[in-house]
mmCIF file of C-alpha atoms in Angstrom:
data_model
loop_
_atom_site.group_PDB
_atom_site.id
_atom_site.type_symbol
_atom_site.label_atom_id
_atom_site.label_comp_id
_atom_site.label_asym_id
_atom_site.label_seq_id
_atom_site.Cartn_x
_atom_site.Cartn_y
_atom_site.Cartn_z
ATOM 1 C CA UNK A 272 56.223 147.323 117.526
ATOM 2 C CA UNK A 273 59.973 145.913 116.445
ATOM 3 C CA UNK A 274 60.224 143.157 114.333
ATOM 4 C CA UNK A 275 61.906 141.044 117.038
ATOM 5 C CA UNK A 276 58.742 141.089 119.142
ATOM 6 C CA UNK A 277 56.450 140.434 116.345
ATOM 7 C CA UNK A 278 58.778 137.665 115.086
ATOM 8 C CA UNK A 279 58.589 136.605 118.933
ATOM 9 C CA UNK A 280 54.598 136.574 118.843
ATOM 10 C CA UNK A 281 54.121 134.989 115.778
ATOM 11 C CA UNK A 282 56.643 131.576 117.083
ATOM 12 C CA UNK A 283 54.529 131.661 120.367
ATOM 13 C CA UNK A 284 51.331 131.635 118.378
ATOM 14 C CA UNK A 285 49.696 128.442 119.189
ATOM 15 C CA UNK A 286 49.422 125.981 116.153
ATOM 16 C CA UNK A 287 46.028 123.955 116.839
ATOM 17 C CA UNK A 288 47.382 120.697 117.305
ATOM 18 C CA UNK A 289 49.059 118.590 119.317
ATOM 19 C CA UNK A 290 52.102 116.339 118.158
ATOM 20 C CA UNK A 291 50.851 113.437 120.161
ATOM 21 C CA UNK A 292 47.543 113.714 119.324
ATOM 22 C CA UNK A 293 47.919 114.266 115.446
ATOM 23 C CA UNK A 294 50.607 111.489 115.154
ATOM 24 C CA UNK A 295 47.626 109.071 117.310
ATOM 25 C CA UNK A 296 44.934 110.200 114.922
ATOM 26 C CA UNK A 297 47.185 109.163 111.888
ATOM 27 C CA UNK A 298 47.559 106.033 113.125
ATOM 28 C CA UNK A 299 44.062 105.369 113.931
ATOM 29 C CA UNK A 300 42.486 106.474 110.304
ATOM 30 C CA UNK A 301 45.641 104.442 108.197
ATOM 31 C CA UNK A 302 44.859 101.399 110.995
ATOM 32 C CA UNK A 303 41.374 101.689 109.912
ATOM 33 C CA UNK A 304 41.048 102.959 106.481
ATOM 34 C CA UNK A 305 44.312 100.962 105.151
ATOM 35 C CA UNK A 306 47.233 103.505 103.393
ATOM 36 C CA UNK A 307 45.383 104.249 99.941
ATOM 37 C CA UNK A 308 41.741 105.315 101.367
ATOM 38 C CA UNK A 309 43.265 107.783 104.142
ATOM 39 C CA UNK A 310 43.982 110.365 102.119
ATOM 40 C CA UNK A 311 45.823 113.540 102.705
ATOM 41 C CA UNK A 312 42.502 115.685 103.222
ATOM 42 C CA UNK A 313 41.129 113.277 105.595
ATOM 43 C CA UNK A 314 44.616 113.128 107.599
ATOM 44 C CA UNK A 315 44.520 116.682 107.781
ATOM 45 C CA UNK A 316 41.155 116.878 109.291
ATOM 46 C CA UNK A 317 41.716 113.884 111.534
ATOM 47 C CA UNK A 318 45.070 115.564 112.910
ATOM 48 C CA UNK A 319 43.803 118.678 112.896
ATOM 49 C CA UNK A 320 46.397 119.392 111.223
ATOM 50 C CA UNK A 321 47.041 122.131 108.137
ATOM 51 C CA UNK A 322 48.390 120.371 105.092
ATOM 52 C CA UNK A 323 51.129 122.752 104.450
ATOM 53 C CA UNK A 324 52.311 121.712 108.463
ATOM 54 C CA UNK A 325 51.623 117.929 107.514
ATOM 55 C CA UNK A 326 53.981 118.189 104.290
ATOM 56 C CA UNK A 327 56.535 120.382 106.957
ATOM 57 C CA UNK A 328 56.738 117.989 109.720
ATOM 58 C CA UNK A 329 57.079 114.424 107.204
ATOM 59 C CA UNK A 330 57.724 115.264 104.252
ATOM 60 C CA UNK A 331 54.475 113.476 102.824
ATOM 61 C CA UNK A 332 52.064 110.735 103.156
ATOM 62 C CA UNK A 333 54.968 108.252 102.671
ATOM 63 C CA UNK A 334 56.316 110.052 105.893
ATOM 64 C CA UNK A 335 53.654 110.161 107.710
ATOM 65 C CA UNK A 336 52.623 106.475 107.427
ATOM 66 C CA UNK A 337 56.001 105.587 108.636
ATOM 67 C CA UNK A 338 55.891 107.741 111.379
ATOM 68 C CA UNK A 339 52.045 106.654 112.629
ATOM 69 C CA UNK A 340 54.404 102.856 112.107
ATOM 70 C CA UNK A 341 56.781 103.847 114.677
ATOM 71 C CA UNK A 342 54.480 105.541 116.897
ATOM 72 C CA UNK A 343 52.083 102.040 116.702
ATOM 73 C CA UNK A 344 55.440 100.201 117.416
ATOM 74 C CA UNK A 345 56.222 102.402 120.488
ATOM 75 C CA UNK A 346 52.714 102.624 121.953
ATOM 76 C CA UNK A 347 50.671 99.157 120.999
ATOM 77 C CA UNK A 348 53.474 96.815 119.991
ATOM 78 C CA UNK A 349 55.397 97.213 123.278
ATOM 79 C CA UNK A 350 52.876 96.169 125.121
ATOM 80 C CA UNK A 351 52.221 92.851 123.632
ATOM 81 C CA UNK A 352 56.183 92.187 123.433
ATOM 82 C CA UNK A 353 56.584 93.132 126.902
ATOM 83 C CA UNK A 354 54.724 90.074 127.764
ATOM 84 C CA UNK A 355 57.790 87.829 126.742
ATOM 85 C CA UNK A 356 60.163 89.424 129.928
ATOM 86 C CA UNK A 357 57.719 86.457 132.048
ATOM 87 C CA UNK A 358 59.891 84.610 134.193
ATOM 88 C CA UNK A 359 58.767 81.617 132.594
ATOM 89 C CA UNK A 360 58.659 80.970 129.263
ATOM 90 C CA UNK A 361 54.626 79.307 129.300
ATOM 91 C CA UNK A 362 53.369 82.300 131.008
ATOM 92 C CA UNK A 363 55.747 84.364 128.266
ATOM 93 C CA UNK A 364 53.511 83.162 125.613
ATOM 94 C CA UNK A 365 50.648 82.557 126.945
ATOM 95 C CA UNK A 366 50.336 86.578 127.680
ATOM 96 C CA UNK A 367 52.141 87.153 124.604
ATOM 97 C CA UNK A 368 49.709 85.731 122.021
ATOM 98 C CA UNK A 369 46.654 86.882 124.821
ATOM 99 C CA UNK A 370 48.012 89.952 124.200
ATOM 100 C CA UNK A 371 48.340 89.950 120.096
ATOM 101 C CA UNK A 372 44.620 88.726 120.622
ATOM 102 C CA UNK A 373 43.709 91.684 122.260
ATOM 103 C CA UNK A 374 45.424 94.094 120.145
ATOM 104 C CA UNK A 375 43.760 93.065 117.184
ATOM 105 C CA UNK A 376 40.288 93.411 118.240
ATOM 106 C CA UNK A 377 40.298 96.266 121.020
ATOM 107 C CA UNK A 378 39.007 98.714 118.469
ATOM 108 C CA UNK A 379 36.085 97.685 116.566
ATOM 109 C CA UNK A 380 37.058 100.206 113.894
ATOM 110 C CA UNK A 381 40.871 99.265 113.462
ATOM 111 C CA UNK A 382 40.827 95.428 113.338
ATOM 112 C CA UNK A 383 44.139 93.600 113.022
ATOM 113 C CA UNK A 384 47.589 95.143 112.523
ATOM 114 C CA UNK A 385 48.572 98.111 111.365
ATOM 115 C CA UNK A 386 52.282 96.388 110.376
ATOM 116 C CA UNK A 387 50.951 92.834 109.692
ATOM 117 C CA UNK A 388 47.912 94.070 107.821
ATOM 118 C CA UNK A 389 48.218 97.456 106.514
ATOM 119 C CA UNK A 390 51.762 98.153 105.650
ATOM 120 C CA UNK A 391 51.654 94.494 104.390
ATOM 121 C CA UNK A 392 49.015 95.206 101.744
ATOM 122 C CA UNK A 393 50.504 98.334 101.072
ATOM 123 C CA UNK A 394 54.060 97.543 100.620
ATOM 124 C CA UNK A 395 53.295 95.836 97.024
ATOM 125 C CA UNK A 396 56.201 97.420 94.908
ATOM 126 C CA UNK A 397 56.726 100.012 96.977
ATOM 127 C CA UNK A 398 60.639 99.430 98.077
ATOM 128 C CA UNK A 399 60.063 101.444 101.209
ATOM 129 C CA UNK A 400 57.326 100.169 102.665
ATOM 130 C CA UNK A 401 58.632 96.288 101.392
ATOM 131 C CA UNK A 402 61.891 97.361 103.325
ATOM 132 C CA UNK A 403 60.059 98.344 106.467
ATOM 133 C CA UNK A 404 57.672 95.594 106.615
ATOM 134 C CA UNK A 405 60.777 93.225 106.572
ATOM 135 C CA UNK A 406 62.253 95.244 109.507
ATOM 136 C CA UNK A 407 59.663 95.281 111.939
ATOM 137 C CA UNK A 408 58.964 91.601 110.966
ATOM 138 C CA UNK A 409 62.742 91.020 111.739
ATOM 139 C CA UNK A 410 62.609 92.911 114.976
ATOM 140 C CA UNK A 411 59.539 90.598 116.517
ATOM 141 C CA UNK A 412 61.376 87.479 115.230
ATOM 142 C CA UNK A 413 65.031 88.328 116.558
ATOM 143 C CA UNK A 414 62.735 89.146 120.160
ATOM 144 C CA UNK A 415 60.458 86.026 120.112
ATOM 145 C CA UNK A 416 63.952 84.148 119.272
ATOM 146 C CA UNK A 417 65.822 85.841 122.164
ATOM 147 C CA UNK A 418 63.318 85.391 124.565
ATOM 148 C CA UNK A 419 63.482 81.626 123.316
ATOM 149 C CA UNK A 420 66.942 81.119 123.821
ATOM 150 C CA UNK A 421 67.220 82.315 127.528
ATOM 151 C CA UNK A 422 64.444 79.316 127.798
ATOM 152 C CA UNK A 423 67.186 77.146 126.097
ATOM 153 C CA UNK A 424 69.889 78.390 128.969
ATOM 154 C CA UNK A 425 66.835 77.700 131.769
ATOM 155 C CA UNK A 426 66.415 73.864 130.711
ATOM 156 C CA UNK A 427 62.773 75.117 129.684
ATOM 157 C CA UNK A 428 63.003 74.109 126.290
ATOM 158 C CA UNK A 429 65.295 71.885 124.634
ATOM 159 C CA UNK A 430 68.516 72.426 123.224
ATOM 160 C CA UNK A 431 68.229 71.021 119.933
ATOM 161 C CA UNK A 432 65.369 72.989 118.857
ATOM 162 C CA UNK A 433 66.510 75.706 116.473
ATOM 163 C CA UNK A 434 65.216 78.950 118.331
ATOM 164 C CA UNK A 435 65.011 81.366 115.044
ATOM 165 C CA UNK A 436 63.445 78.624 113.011
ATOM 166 C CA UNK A 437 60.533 78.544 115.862
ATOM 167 C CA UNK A 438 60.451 82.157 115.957
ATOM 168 C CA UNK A 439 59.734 82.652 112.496
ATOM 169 C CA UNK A 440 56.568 79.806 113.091
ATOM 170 C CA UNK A 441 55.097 81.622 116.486
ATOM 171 C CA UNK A 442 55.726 85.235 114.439
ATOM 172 C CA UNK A 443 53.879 83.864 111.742
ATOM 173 C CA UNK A 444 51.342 82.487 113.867
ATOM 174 C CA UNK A 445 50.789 85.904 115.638
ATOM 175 C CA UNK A 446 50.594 87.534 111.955
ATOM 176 C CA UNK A 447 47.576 84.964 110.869
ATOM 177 C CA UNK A 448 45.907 86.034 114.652
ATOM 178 C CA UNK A 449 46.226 89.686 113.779
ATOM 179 C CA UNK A 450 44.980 88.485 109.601
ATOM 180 C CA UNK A 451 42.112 86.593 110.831
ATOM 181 C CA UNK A 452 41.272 89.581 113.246
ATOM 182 C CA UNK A 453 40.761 92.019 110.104
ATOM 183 C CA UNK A 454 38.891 89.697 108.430
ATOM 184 C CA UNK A 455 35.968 89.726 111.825
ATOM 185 C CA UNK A 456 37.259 86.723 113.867
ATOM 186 C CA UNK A 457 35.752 87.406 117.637
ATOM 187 C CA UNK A 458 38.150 87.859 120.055
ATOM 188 C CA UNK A 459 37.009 84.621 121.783
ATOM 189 C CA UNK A 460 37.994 82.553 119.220
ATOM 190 C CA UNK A 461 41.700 84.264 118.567
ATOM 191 C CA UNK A 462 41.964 83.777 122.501
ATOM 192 C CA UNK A 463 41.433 79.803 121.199
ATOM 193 C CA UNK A 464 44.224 80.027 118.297
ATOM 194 C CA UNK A 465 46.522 82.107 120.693
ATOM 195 C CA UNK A 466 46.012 79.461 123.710
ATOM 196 C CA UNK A 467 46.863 76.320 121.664
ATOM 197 C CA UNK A 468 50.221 78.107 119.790
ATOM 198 C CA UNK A 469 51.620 79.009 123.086
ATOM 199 C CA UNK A 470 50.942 75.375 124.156
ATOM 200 C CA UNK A 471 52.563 73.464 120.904
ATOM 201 C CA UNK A 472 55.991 74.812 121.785
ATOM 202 C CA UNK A 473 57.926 71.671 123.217
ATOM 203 C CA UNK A 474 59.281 71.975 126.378
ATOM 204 C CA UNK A 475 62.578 70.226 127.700
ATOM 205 C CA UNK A 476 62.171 66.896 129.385
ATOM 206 C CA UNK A 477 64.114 68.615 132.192
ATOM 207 C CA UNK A 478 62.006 71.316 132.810
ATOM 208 C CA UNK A 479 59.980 71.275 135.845
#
């Protein structure tokens, strides 16, 4: 047999896991377990994954948490910001905090927020994970504020109210959902919380 072929073979060989899959089951246990108590052997047999391919595909468990971040932003997040593209802005929030309700108590096991719980606690000193927490914290804010303004250009709510300013409180509001959450709040009474902050934002005397 050449060497090409059996260099051929051995890059067709499958691997054992799936990308998808591994990155999902990452997630799951650091969502769960919070970033110190997953540790690498426990990844690797969640993921089905080989350490050496672990260390090869992120670089480590630094890596990897960030990655099972972005792959909780992409697949869970989404969802719940998704609910702000409403035409109106009442039914915005109303789905959107319904939504951060849901999210933080669909899995029995994985309570709360991976971002607003887990990389939280685990950020401490850590200047990466500090630096990341305060991006994907920005990112919901500048969206909640955006979605806020077009509300502003509708004559839904009122021009003088400062639209980042009340981004930061219904952010923060959504955080202490997805805090309370972790610490076994039922969903029923997060549904509560999440009802009366979409109904405390003022609405513009003009709006119908």
């Amino acid at each position: 047999m050449s060497s090409q072929s059996s260099e051929t073979r051995h890059r067709g060989r499958p691997k054992g896991y799936d990308d998808g899959e591994a990155l999902d089951a990452a997630m799951r246990l650091f969502w769960s377990h919070g970033y110190e108590a997953a540790s690498v052997d426990l990844l690797c047999r969640e993921m089905n994954m080989p350490r050496a391919s672990l260390y090869q595909q992120f670089g480590d468990k630094q890596g990897l948490f960030l990655a099972a971040i972005e792959h909780y932003a992409e697949t869970r997040v989404s969802k719940v910001t998704r609910e702000l593209d409403a035409a109106t802005l009442g039914v915005a929030l109303a789905g959107y905090f319904n939504a951060v309700a849901l999210l933080a108590t669909e899995d029995a096991r994985a309570r709360g927020c991976l971002v607003s719980c887990v990389l939280a606690d685990a950020a401490g000193t850590n200047l990466r994970f500090r630096a990341e927490l305060a991006t994907r914290f920005e990112r919901m804010e500048t969206r909640m504020a955006e979605r806020l303004a077009l509300a502003q250009r509708q004559g839904e709510l009122a021009a003088d109210v400062d639209a980042a300013a009340l981004a930061a409180v219904l952010s923060a509001v959504a955080r202490g959902i997805m805090l309370r959450a972790r610490a076994g709040a039922s969903r029923e009474d997060l549904q509560a919380v999440a009802r009366t902050a979409a109904s405390l934002v003022p609405h513009s005397p003009l709006a119908a």
